[in-house]
XYZ file of C-alpha atoms in Angstrom:
787
model
C 6.074 4.104 55.872
C 7.235 0.938 57.642
C 8.480 0.398 61.153
C 10.201 -2.319 63.129
C 7.768 -4.946 64.329
C 9.836 -8.033 63.486
C 9.884 -9.454 67.039
C 6.100 -9.187 67.147
C 5.754 -10.625 63.655
C 7.779 -13.637 64.757
C 5.313 -14.135 67.569
C 2.253 -13.493 65.380
C 1.430 -17.171 64.707
C 0.807 -17.473 68.421
C -1.439 -15.089 70.405
C -0.197 -11.635 71.290
C 0.379 -11.224 75.048
C -2.671 -9.915 76.937
C -0.733 -7.104 78.626
C 0.560 -5.950 75.240
C -2.964 -6.021 73.761
C -4.504 -3.834 76.492
C -1.517 -1.465 76.443
C -0.019 -2.193 79.851
C 3.306 -3.633 78.560
C 5.470 -2.951 75.515
C 7.659 -5.975 74.633
C 11.258 -5.139 73.819
C 12.524 -4.918 70.270
C 9.447 -3.605 68.396
C 8.344 -0.051 67.671
C 5.360 -0.195 70.004
C 5.169 3.574 70.213
C 4.287 3.596 66.502
C 1.782 0.776 66.979
C 0.112 2.592 69.891
C -0.115 5.605 67.594
C -2.139 3.540 65.112
C -4.385 2.344 67.941
C -4.960 5.825 69.268
C -5.580 7.454 65.880
C -8.537 5.138 65.322
C -9.804 5.836 68.825
C -9.558 9.602 68.378
C -11.368 9.546 65.028
C -14.420 8.031 66.777
C -14.393 10.717 69.469
C -17.533 12.498 68.159
C -19.489 9.249 67.991
C -18.618 8.524 71.608
C -19.709 12.016 72.690
C -23.043 11.619 70.899
C -23.608 8.259 72.536
C -22.817 9.565 76.006
C -25.151 12.582 75.438
C -28.102 10.423 74.405
C -27.513 8.078 77.338
C -27.362 11.018 79.762
C -30.693 12.387 78.493
C -32.296 8.969 78.999
C -31.008 8.866 82.582
C -32.434 12.336 83.266
C -35.790 11.266 81.850
C -35.846 8.089 83.925
C -35.078 9.735 87.282
C -36.562 13.229 86.709
C -39.406 12.563 89.174
C -37.438 10.464 91.650
C -34.183 12.387 92.196
C -33.774 16.017 93.184
C -33.150 18.165 90.089
C -30.066 19.772 91.636
C -28.423 16.352 91.931
C -29.292 15.498 88.359
C -27.977 18.806 87.042
C -24.770 18.485 89.093
C -24.144 14.979 87.772
C -24.829 16.139 84.241
C -22.365 19.001 84.617
C -19.606 16.720 85.877
C -20.209 14.287 83.021
C -20.070 17.064 80.417
C -16.800 18.358 81.925
C -15.143 14.975 81.880
C -16.270 14.257 78.322
C -15.122 17.639 77.019
C -11.710 17.210 78.679
C -11.211 13.837 77.015
C -12.395 15.119 73.651
C -10.022 18.103 73.751
C -7.071 15.743 74.498
C -8.059 13.530 71.553
C -8.349 16.543 69.256
C -4.929 17.821 70.336
C -3.262 14.554 69.380
C -5.122 14.390 66.063
C -4.181 17.965 65.155
C -0.534 17.247 66.048
C -0.594 14.189 63.751
C 1.280 12.151 66.320
C 2.678 8.944 64.779
C 3.905 7.550 68.056
C 2.175 7.429 71.400
C 4.218 7.071 74.571
C 3.424 5.840 78.050
C 2.463 9.376 79.164
C -0.357 9.652 76.594
C -1.508 6.101 77.332
C -1.638 6.935 81.033
C -3.695 10.079 80.283
C -6.192 8.059 78.231
C -6.465 5.497 81.030
C -7.195 8.224 83.602
C -9.875 9.688 81.303
C -11.573 6.297 80.953
C -11.571 5.786 84.711
C -13.094 9.255 85.327
C -15.890 8.638 82.784
C -16.596 5.239 84.365
C -16.792 6.720 87.857
C -19.207 9.432 86.683
C -21.436 6.821 85.028
C -21.362 4.687 88.181
C -23.049 7.520 90.137
C -26.586 6.986 88.730
C -26.538 3.290 89.620
C -24.991 3.924 93.042
C -26.971 7.048 94.073
C -30.031 7.371 91.843
C -31.166 3.746 91.405
C -32.015 3.161 95.119
C -34.714 5.879 94.783
C -36.375 4.049 91.923
C -38.083 0.693 91.535
C -36.966 -2.500 89.804
C -38.120 -1.211 86.420
C -36.092 1.991 86.860
C -32.999 -0.004 87.786
C -33.419 -2.298 84.799
C -33.899 0.733 82.544
C -30.720 2.288 83.929
C -28.833 -0.997 83.477
C -30.003 -1.154 79.869
C -28.659 2.346 79.290
C -25.327 1.410 80.890
C -25.143 -1.843 78.906
C -25.642 0.131 75.697
C -22.765 2.397 76.756
C -20.530 -0.656 77.404
C -21.381 -1.987 73.962
C -20.650 1.394 72.409
C -17.343 1.552 74.259
C -16.415 -1.915 72.948
C -17.057 -0.688 69.383
C -15.413 2.732 69.601
C -12.533 1.484 71.780
C -11.934 -1.614 69.635
C -8.304 -0.646 68.999
C -7.617 0.132 72.681
C -9.620 -2.233 74.889
C -8.276 -0.904 78.197
C -10.948 1.864 78.180
C -13.723 -0.727 77.680
C -12.237 -3.023 80.325
C -12.013 -0.255 82.926
C -15.445 1.194 82.102
C -17.136 -2.226 82.182
C -15.314 -3.256 85.352
C -16.208 -0.114 87.325
C -19.778 0.377 86.105
C -20.488 -3.343 86.049
C -19.180 -3.893 89.590
C -21.325 -1.059 90.986
C -24.421 -2.316 89.113
C -23.956 -5.896 90.279
C -23.522 -4.645 93.827
C -26.759 -2.622 93.677
C -28.677 -5.592 92.242
C -27.455 -7.820 95.044
C -28.348 -5.245 97.729
C -31.865 -4.987 96.292
C -32.169 -8.787 96.229
C -32.385 -8.981 92.437
C -30.156 -12.043 92.014
C -31.176 -12.779 88.413
C -30.325 -9.266 87.326
C -26.953 -9.511 89.106
C -26.068 -12.780 87.330
C -27.148 -11.381 83.974
C -25.099 -8.244 84.545
C -22.041 -10.331 85.475
C -22.307 -12.420 82.320
C -22.744 -9.316 80.190
C -19.680 -7.608 81.674
C -17.546 -10.701 81.095
C -18.751 -11.058 77.493
C -18.126 -7.400 76.698
C -14.674 -7.464 78.288
C -13.535 -10.633 76.491
C -15.009 -9.404 73.223
C -13.206 -6.082 73.515
C -9.870 -7.762 74.192
C -10.247 -10.190 71.297
C -11.288 -7.415 68.931
C -8.204 -5.440 69.909
C -6.020 -8.515 69.460
C -7.433 -8.948 65.950
C -6.783 -5.288 65.180
C -3.188 -5.516 66.416
C -2.596 -8.789 64.595
C -3.710 -7.229 61.337
C -1.438 -4.213 61.855
C 1.498 -6.455 62.753
C 0.974 -8.650 59.697
C 0.812 -5.589 57.441
C 4.006 -4.207 58.950
C 5.714 -7.600 58.652
C 4.917 -7.893 54.986
C 6.206 -4.394 54.417
C 9.417 -5.195 56.307
C 9.993 -8.368 54.307
C 9.405 -6.587 51.038
C 11.820 -3.871 52.044
C 14.466 -6.452 53.066
C 14.139 -8.321 49.773
C 14.443 -5.067 47.817
C 17.462 -4.060 49.870
C 19.206 -7.394 49.282
C 18.589 -7.191 45.566
C 19.968 -3.633 45.458
C 23.026 -4.679 47.435
C 23.633 -7.628 45.101
C 23.266 -5.447 42.017
C 25.446 -2.626 43.369
C 28.004 -4.561 45.374
C 31.265 -6.113 44.191
C 31.468 -9.192 46.417
C 29.301 -11.594 44.363
C 28.572 -12.071 40.717
C 26.164 -13.900 38.445
C 27.459 -16.503 36.026
C 25.928 -18.647 33.340
C 27.081 -21.521 31.119
C 25.452 -23.242 28.150
C 25.022 -27.025 27.751
C 28.650 -27.239 26.605
C 29.805 -25.532 29.820
C 30.889 -22.400 28.014
C 30.243 -19.073 29.715
C 27.440 -16.949 28.308
C 25.947 -13.538 29.095
C 29.068 -12.591 31.024
C 28.329 -10.049 33.772
C 30.868 -7.227 34.299
C 31.654 -8.360 37.838
C 32.260 -11.962 36.748
C 34.656 -10.696 34.089
C 36.355 -8.467 36.659
C 36.823 -11.461 38.976
C 38.516 -13.313 36.124
C 40.599 -10.269 35.244
C 39.301 -10.250 31.672
C 36.955 -8.226 29.454
C 33.433 -9.668 29.087
C 33.757 -9.834 25.280
C 37.023 -11.791 25.487
C 35.689 -14.636 27.633
C 32.184 -15.052 26.242
C 31.935 -18.538 24.759
C 35.034 -19.930 26.483
C 35.045 -23.041 28.672
C 34.427 -22.236 32.314
C 36.880 -24.890 33.504
C 39.566 -23.595 31.124
C 39.128 -20.054 32.422
C 39.607 -20.986 36.077
C 42.080 -23.904 35.810
C 45.128 -21.842 34.842
C 48.206 -23.884 33.908
C 46.415 -27.085 34.920
C 44.383 -26.857 31.699
C 47.533 -27.480 29.686
C 49.213 -29.915 32.096
C 46.091 -31.893 32.959
C 46.775 -31.834 36.714
C 43.523 -30.454 38.070
C 42.804 -29.659 41.683
C 40.226 -32.078 43.159
C 37.740 -29.230 43.586
C 37.818 -28.578 39.824
C 37.098 -32.263 39.168
C 34.160 -31.987 41.558
C 32.784 -28.924 39.752
C 33.152 -30.561 36.327
C 31.362 -33.715 37.509
C 28.432 -31.730 38.917
C 28.067 -29.776 35.707
C 28.249 -33.011 33.719
C 25.571 -34.659 35.875
C 23.399 -31.538 35.594
C 22.744 -31.407 39.312
C 22.283 -28.355 41.505
C 25.011 -27.420 43.947
C 25.385 -24.796 46.647
C 28.413 -23.164 48.272
C 30.825 -25.406 46.397
C 34.399 -24.425 47.279
C 36.654 -24.387 44.215
C 40.332 -23.496 43.922
C 40.910 -21.373 40.830
C 44.164 -20.191 39.276
C 44.084 -16.686 37.851
C 47.217 -15.159 36.341
C 49.368 -17.644 38.250
C 47.752 -16.908 41.617
C 45.610 -19.415 43.465
C 42.330 -18.173 44.877
C 39.221 -19.766 46.316
C 35.740 -19.282 44.887
C 32.428 -20.325 46.361
C 29.959 -21.279 43.596
C 26.250 -22.080 43.615
C 24.126 -22.939 40.577
C 21.168 -24.891 39.329
C 20.355 -26.327 35.858
C 17.957 -24.345 33.666
C 15.494 -25.524 31.027
C 13.541 -23.738 28.296
C 9.769 -23.713 27.807
C 9.974 -27.122 26.137
C 11.894 -28.662 29.015
C 15.194 -28.839 27.151
C 18.390 -28.306 29.185
C 19.955 -24.947 28.352
C 22.821 -24.797 30.856
C 23.472 -23.542 34.369
C 22.829 -20.218 36.038
C 24.219 -19.315 39.440
C 26.156 -16.969 41.693
C 29.765 -16.934 42.819
C 32.017 -15.066 45.227
C 35.715 -14.852 45.993
C 36.238 -16.224 49.539
C 40.036 -16.354 49.532
C 40.423 -13.985 52.491
C 37.693 -15.721 54.465
C 39.259 -19.123 53.818
C 42.702 -17.902 54.836
C 41.237 -16.441 58.025
C 39.392 -19.687 58.709
C 42.576 -21.688 58.126
C 44.480 -19.389 60.467
C 41.818 -19.740 63.142
C 41.827 -23.514 62.684
C 45.626 -23.519 62.998
C 45.546 -21.417 66.161
C 42.918 -23.734 67.597
C 45.094 -26.811 67.060
C 48.700 -25.618 67.261
C 50.728 -23.858 69.921
C 51.748 -20.411 68.681
C 54.996 -20.324 70.674
C 56.520 -23.647 69.638
C 54.531 -24.536 66.521
C 53.780 -27.933 68.072
C 50.308 -29.471 68.281
C 48.447 -28.136 71.319
C 46.460 -30.036 73.937
C 43.360 -30.284 71.725
C 45.255 -31.767 68.797
C 47.260 -34.068 71.070
C 44.024 -35.429 72.516
C 42.780 -36.122 68.998
C 46.098 -37.753 68.083
C 45.914 -39.991 71.168
C 42.417 -41.001 70.085
C 43.686 -41.847 66.603
C 46.584 -43.838 68.064
C 44.227 -45.796 70.281
C 41.968 -46.480 67.306
C 44.989 -47.720 65.344
C 46.040 -49.935 68.237
C 42.570 -51.408 68.536
C 42.354 -52.045 64.787
C 45.697 -53.851 64.587
C 45.576 -55.332 68.090
C 48.743 -53.513 69.088
C 49.376 -50.815 71.667
C 50.226 -47.131 71.785
C 51.886 -44.982 74.434
C 51.622 -41.467 75.782
C 54.520 -39.761 77.557
C 53.849 -36.645 79.621
C 56.886 -34.401 80.151
C 57.377 -31.677 82.739
C 60.455 -29.466 82.801
C 62.356 -29.344 86.084
C 63.504 -25.952 87.389
C 61.853 -24.104 84.509
C 59.935 -21.823 86.858
C 63.185 -20.617 88.375
C 64.362 -19.568 84.902
C 61.059 -17.873 84.129
C 60.969 -15.967 87.408
C 64.603 -14.878 87.508
C 65.275 -14.104 83.829
C 61.774 -13.220 82.620
C 59.137 -14.707 80.369
C 60.944 -13.717 77.170
C 63.889 -15.939 78.056
C 61.489 -18.620 79.257
C 59.628 -18.573 75.941
C 62.869 -18.911 73.970
C 63.834 -21.839 76.175
C 60.497 -23.559 75.500
C 61.006 -23.106 71.753
C 64.439 -24.731 72.022
C 62.977 -27.602 74.041
C 60.397 -28.220 71.308
C 63.128 -28.339 68.653
C 65.109 -30.891 70.672
C 62.027 -33.040 71.124
C 61.338 -33.137 67.384
C 64.903 -34.272 66.678
C 64.662 -37.451 68.770
C 61.290 -38.684 67.525
C 60.700 -41.381 64.932
C 58.180 -41.292 62.095
C 55.319 -42.816 64.096
C 55.855 -40.491 67.057
C 54.307 -37.054 67.595
C 55.097 -34.420 70.209
C 53.056 -31.433 71.338
C 52.808 -28.834 74.058
C 50.137 -29.349 76.693
C 50.620 -25.901 78.207
C 53.122 -24.081 80.406
C 56.239 -26.223 80.666
C 54.401 -29.503 79.986
C 54.823 -31.458 76.755
C 53.432 -34.724 75.482
C 54.708 -37.417 73.121
C 52.566 -40.045 71.403
C 54.000 -43.339 70.175
C 51.454 -44.659 67.697
C 52.890 -48.191 67.643
C 54.446 -49.139 70.979
C 54.630 -52.870 70.296
C 58.336 -52.659 71.058
C 58.162 -52.672 74.845
C 61.608 -51.119 75.197
C 60.806 -48.053 73.089
C 58.872 -46.226 75.831
C 61.731 -46.473 78.324
C 64.310 -45.768 75.635
C 62.492 -42.638 74.451
C 61.848 -41.425 78.000
C 65.542 -41.642 78.881
C 66.464 -39.951 75.616
C 64.071 -37.105 76.434
C 65.505 -36.665 79.936
C 69.064 -36.755 78.660
C 68.467 -34.430 75.704
C 66.440 -31.840 77.589
C 68.943 -31.795 80.478
C 71.773 -30.546 78.264
C 72.644 -26.849 78.748
C 70.847 -24.143 76.747
C 72.359 -20.849 75.609
C 69.695 -18.124 75.661
C 70.619 -14.420 75.455
C 74.150 -15.123 76.700
C 72.762 -17.116 79.646
C 73.743 -20.747 80.132
C 70.619 -22.449 81.448
C 70.124 -25.889 82.932
C 66.724 -27.503 83.197
C 65.831 -31.116 83.528
C 62.808 -33.188 82.644
C 60.538 -35.641 84.414
C 58.503 -38.113 82.379
C 55.378 -40.089 83.204
C 54.027 -42.590 80.700
C 51.096 -44.893 80.094
C 50.568 -47.614 77.492
C 47.156 -47.943 75.890
C 44.876 -49.718 76.040
C 46.531 -51.516 78.977
C 46.807 -48.394 81.120
C 43.667 -46.731 79.809
C 40.968 -47.737 77.361
C 39.948 -44.108 76.695
C 41.894 -40.966 75.912
C 40.939 -39.350 79.206
C 41.961 -42.398 81.234
C 45.311 -42.815 79.477
C 46.202 -39.131 79.904
C 45.141 -39.138 83.543
C 47.222 -42.203 84.304
C 50.266 -40.765 82.531
C 49.792 -37.640 84.646
C 49.731 -39.772 87.796
C 52.992 -41.355 86.714
C 54.503 -37.919 86.059
C 53.444 -36.728 89.493
C 55.201 -39.718 91.032
C 58.374 -38.986 89.018
C 58.332 -35.383 90.276
C 57.638 -36.538 93.807
C 60.648 -38.856 93.676
C 62.921 -35.912 92.945
C 62.492 -35.299 89.220
C 64.855 -36.075 86.385
C 63.460 -39.576 86.017
C 60.854 -41.652 84.198
C 57.952 -43.357 85.918
C 55.746 -45.829 84.094
C 52.115 -45.966 85.195
C 51.144 -48.746 87.529
C 47.804 -49.333 89.292
C 49.320 -48.625 92.716
C 49.624 -44.955 91.714
C 45.871 -44.667 92.041
C 46.147 -45.773 95.631
C 48.901 -43.213 96.155
C 46.760 -40.475 94.617
C 43.771 -41.542 96.692
C 45.907 -41.500 99.826
C 47.020 -37.973 98.983
C 43.421 -36.924 98.401
C 42.336 -38.340 101.758
C 45.338 -36.741 103.438
C 44.400 -33.385 101.946
C 40.825 -33.778 103.205
C 42.055 -34.530 106.723
C 44.551 -31.662 106.555
C 41.756 -29.207 105.779
C 40.076 -30.134 109.054
C 43.179 -30.557 111.202
C 43.147 -27.027 112.635
C 39.495 -27.250 113.645
C 40.117 -30.641 115.242
C 43.128 -29.327 117.194
C 45.357 -32.047 115.721
C 48.481 -29.895 115.345
C 51.169 -29.403 117.956
C 54.454 -27.507 118.096
C 57.720 -28.958 119.363
C 60.880 -27.014 120.070
C 64.499 -27.919 119.293
C 67.116 -25.982 121.284
C 69.893 -23.941 119.696
C 72.894 -23.443 122.013
C 75.880 -21.153 122.194
C 78.897 -23.011 120.788
C 81.140 -21.915 123.696
C 78.914 -21.766 126.793
C 76.420 -24.388 125.579
C 73.624 -22.244 127.017
C 70.283 -22.307 125.209
C 69.967 -19.103 123.183
C 66.912 -19.954 121.094
C 64.495 -22.663 119.966
C 63.320 -23.607 116.524
C 59.543 -24.208 116.404
C 58.672 -27.371 114.462
C 55.158 -28.394 113.449
C 53.795 -31.885 114.141
C 50.518 -33.454 113.040
C 48.791 -36.410 114.645
C 45.733 -37.102 112.519
C 42.616 -38.856 113.788
C 42.439 -40.899 110.558
C 46.121 -41.297 109.645
C 47.967 -41.152 112.959
C 51.337 -39.405 113.022
C 52.070 -37.827 109.642
C 55.629 -36.858 108.760
C 56.211 -33.137 108.103
C 58.008 -34.132 104.901
C 54.678 -35.527 103.758
C 52.128 -32.953 104.843
C 54.098 -29.684 104.565
C 54.443 -29.898 100.724
C 50.756 -30.819 100.578
C 49.854 -27.810 102.700
C 51.915 -25.573 100.394
C 50.301 -26.987 97.247
C 46.811 -26.366 98.636
C 47.699 -23.000 100.273
C 46.585 -24.396 103.626
C 50.067 -23.448 104.830
C 48.877 -19.837 105.259
C 46.338 -20.456 108.077
C 48.446 -23.289 109.517
C 51.551 -21.111 109.511
C 49.665 -18.318 111.293
C 48.620 -20.788 114.011
C 52.232 -21.983 114.435
C 53.467 -18.401 114.662
C 50.976 -17.426 117.375
C 51.546 -20.640 119.319
C 55.338 -20.292 119.235
C 55.272 -16.608 120.244
C 52.908 -17.353 123.123
C 55.164 -20.145 124.406
C 58.312 -18.011 124.058
C 56.850 -15.583 126.595
C 57.410 -18.313 129.235
C 61.167 -18.403 128.628
C 63.923 -16.054 129.802
C 64.035 -12.706 128.020
C 67.293 -13.512 126.224
C 65.963 -16.676 124.543
C 64.599 -16.276 121.013
C 62.118 -18.322 118.998
C 62.719 -19.221 115.311
C 59.718 -19.992 113.098
C 60.001 -21.487 109.606
C 58.077 -19.641 106.890
C 57.243 -21.023 103.437
C 57.124 -19.218 100.144
C 53.308 -19.317 100.089
C 53.229 -17.404 103.382
C 55.684 -14.767 102.216
C 53.664 -14.209 99.039
C 50.547 -13.611 101.126
C 50.033 -9.821 101.028
C 48.860 -9.860 104.658
C 51.792 -11.812 106.087
C 53.456 -8.759 107.656
C 50.175 -7.902 109.386
C 49.939 -11.523 110.568
C 53.360 -11.312 112.244
C 52.579 -7.963 113.838
C 49.254 -9.356 115.061
C 50.941 -12.395 116.635
C 53.516 -10.209 118.408
C 50.837 -7.824 119.632
C 48.508 -10.593 120.834
C 51.244 -12.441 122.768
C 53.327 -9.478 123.926
C 56.556 -10.968 122.516
C 59.155 -8.278 121.662
C 60.006 -8.313 117.929
C 63.740 -8.841 118.533
C 62.981 -12.239 120.100
C 61.330 -13.548 116.898
C 63.458 -14.912 114.071
C 61.864 -15.810 110.723
C 63.584 -18.738 108.989
C 63.450 -18.924 105.186
C 65.129 -21.078 102.554
C 66.850 -19.940 99.381
C 64.110 -21.424 97.185
C 61.770 -18.645 98.326
C 63.828 -16.063 96.449
C 63.884 -18.162 93.302
C 60.098 -18.232 93.179
C 59.412 -14.532 93.635
C 62.463 -12.782 94.991
C 61.128 -9.233 94.819
C 57.968 -9.889 96.821
C 59.765 -12.092 99.361
C 62.546 -9.579 99.878
C 60.055 -6.748 100.370
C 58.118 -8.688 102.999
C 61.264 -9.683 104.910
C 62.576 -6.133 104.863
C 59.284 -4.970 106.402
C 59.712 -7.501 109.221
C 63.332 -6.539 109.799
C 62.163 -2.948 109.937
C 60.052 -3.674 113.034
C 62.963 -5.507 114.709
C 62.482 -9.162 113.784
C 65.474 -11.279 112.740
C 65.654 -13.271 109.506
C 67.637 -16.500 109.240
C 68.695 -18.129 105.956
C 68.147 -21.866 106.412
C 69.990 -24.724 104.634
C 72.573 -22.293 103.258
C 74.584 -23.596 100.293
C 72.051 -26.107 98.995
C 70.045 -23.754 96.765
C 70.657 -21.237 93.991
C 72.947 -18.212 93.895
C 73.401 -18.097 97.679
C 75.958 -15.275 97.614
C 73.530 -13.114 95.652
C 70.970 -13.241 98.458
C 73.593 -12.334 101.078
C 74.486 -9.325 98.976
C 70.891 -8.095 98.797
C 69.656 -8.818 102.346
C 71.005 -8.361 105.867
C 70.260 -11.728 107.498
C 70.639 -12.085 111.247
C 71.709 -15.733 111.016
C 73.048 -18.117 108.383
C 72.317 -21.782 109.081
C 74.870 -24.184 107.592
C 73.214 -27.292 106.185
C 73.835 -30.559 108.046
C 75.380 -32.192 104.973
C 78.338 -29.770 105.190
C 78.580 -30.242 108.957
C 78.789 -34.026 108.658
C 81.186 -33.754 105.712
C 83.476 -31.431 107.669
C 83.517 -33.852 110.609
C 84.779 -36.516 108.186
C 87.510 -34.182 106.948
C 85.898 -33.787 103.535
C 87.957 -30.993 101.914
C 85.035 -29.472 100.011
C 82.765 -29.397 103.100
C 85.568 -27.926 105.225
C 86.215 -25.211 102.667
C 82.516 -24.331 102.403
C 82.010 -24.095 106.179
C 85.149 -21.968 106.621
C 84.034 -19.663 103.798
C 80.524 -19.279 105.242
C 81.843 -18.498 108.741
C 84.361 -15.987 107.416
C 81.795 -14.296 105.225
C 79.192 -14.163 108.034
C 81.738 -12.656 110.413
C 82.634 -9.973 107.883
C 78.955 -9.176 107.338
C 78.253 -9.213 111.094
C 75.949 -12.190 110.800
C 75.697 -15.120 113.169
C 76.183 -18.742 112.024
C 74.334 -21.834 113.204
C 75.553 -25.354 112.402
C 72.658 -27.757 111.858
C 72.575 -31.477 112.493
C 75.368 -31.785 115.104
C 74.897 -35.271 116.557
C 78.286 -36.386 117.874
C 81.063 -34.977 120.038
C 83.453 -35.140 117.084
C 81.112 -32.983 115.005
C 80.789 -30.541 117.920
C 84.562 -30.233 118.248
C 85.004 -29.656 114.544
C 82.277 -27.003 114.410
C 83.798 -25.148 117.354
C 87.165 -25.285 115.661
C 85.664 -23.858 112.445
C 84.197 -20.926 114.368
C 80.404 -21.401 114.168
C 78.667 -19.279 116.820
C 75.632 -21.510 117.496
C 74.876 -25.211 117.291
C 71.666 -27.139 116.698
C 71.312 -30.907 116.658
C 70.467 -34.061 118.518
C 73.681 -33.789 120.533
C 72.100 -30.979 122.540
C 68.482 -32.010 122.289
C 65.861 -33.477 120.034
C 62.639 -31.567 119.299
C 60.714 -31.512 122.595
C 57.350 -30.491 123.951
C 56.694 -27.020 125.358
C 56.794 -28.434 128.881
C 60.203 -30.055 128.384
C 61.533 -26.909 126.741
C 60.445 -24.817 129.717
C 62.047 -27.337 132.083
C 65.458 -26.537 130.580
C 65.272 -23.228 132.431
C 64.456 -24.668 135.884
C 66.931 -23.563 138.622
C 68.222 -27.115 139.211
C 68.769 -27.705 135.487
C 70.525 -24.375 135.098
C 72.769 -25.116 138.079
C 73.762 -28.513 136.707
C 74.502 -26.977 133.337
C 76.747 -24.315 134.916
C 78.512 -26.909 137.078
C 79.291 -29.069 134.057
């Protein structure tokens, strides 16, 4: 009968843990219950010997103190001792009769309690009887107790905790009595004896356990070896094979013959290479792995896990062979003997995993990992031939809009078409791959022709900007390209890729649809952006933001009907920072959410100082609308400031709906439900404007300034657009606001076209809260009415 002790066997060369030896801790993994059973069975078998020893020791104590201690006390002590010993013996006998193979913590705890009780009973003579005797009596009693400790160490050799507890309790009491009586020598001797007995007991138990562990380990190993041999003999995955000095198969095993698809008698004596080469044996075109096998057999050298491609009945498979040369009793070479297995499925799985690790499953192009390796190879080639290589990083423009509006299935088909177009425009020494998402990369191994990078970049932009037909949709996306030339723009793969990425970021920042070649100044630009982001994160705490207000007036009466709240930032480190610079940064870093909440509360609080008919318009970004708590933020701002909901107008742009139209529309409908207005800003400059008007009831449509200025110059297209917007807004009972009115001619034209409200420098630039409030002073109002 064997049991699992492998974790302990592994630790056997070192010392077993002390807590495990004394039975206070069972390490995980091993069958310690079984091991404790072996310990306890030996302990229980010596139960009678322990009882006899305790009886003889008790009689000696009675003899020693018969004339010095009252008989009643002696008899009472004797009775307690007998009771404790009988209780322990009955427990031992119960376990022996039950033939328990495993001992749990409960039984170990019971044995520990029994040992403690026996020790306490034996401590009574030294604590209570010895003071009535003389030094000789105490030494006699100590000798009796020392004999008991020694007996415990022998009979408790497998479980030292009983010896440790007995020696500790009895020894401590004895040492204390010796010290109280002034017998220092006896106390020191007793201390040394207790320590020696305790250490000896622990080491004896460790030896016992080590022997049991070693025995179990050997049994486990023998069982494992037997199991492996049985599996090899009974299984069908591996086979034994043997060849003679002429490399002809001999003693063909049934499984080897089955692997070849032949009968053992038919292949015995045939050439091994002929059997597994297939048609190559006749044609002479052997796979390199067969050449390798033949050479090893010829050189009579051992080999292990040699991968060989074999051809069986016209089908290629992969075998893994191991073998070693054999000699007879005279030392003469008699051939090879080894094992083999068919690993075709494993190899195919490994090849598939390797492919998935290096190629993009959607496009079939090399992925980021393989592109990085290819860039490294290109840089090595450039260094070897003192030339240069290039890496172009490509990002699709407007791809997210396609993905969000038409779904990921359409987006995936579009990416596959992009990859096909890229492959068509590349030369032999150029490789393209997909970095992830809508980012691609192209490597030019030899970029000695300085014009090739620019030429290829423009070809990529032009090719990828052509329309795509996907599921009956005509799609337009563009491409931005950033490039770096190695080793000039980066001596390592990481540096070259990072610099190409910086160039791509600059191309996107400049509006997209263009190529930007890396230049060192881009690092300064990136560092400036990093520093700006750091300052932006602290701007709210430093109270660096302010809100200015631009008036919106009635087109007929020219009375102020609302203000648009505009955010300004004056940084301690950077001075005045343009909103066009820090607002996109705030959106990229999601800082726009807390900043936008501050603007909203500030604007609502200031609006409470104006007349009740004057509204406040606050711009909201897509990041804010996608915040699940934005509606609560608006309600909180209105509640905290006391501003009625109908006086707050939320301004959004069309790009918000392109990003996540469903979420944005739901949030805006919630706000309109509590009475807030929603204005569509920069109308006509985005995507599918009429579609948004169909789905949502906006309170105001703001006509972009480009159409306003175009209409003032009698541009037919601008005039037609403005007229159409006004007519449509009137039919939908929406108000219209013309943005960017700066001259009297523009004002006249806008009035003529029928816009209800006007916003622009002609009626006021963005102003401070104080100046905005001054517009409503009695004198100012009187002058306005008089004019």
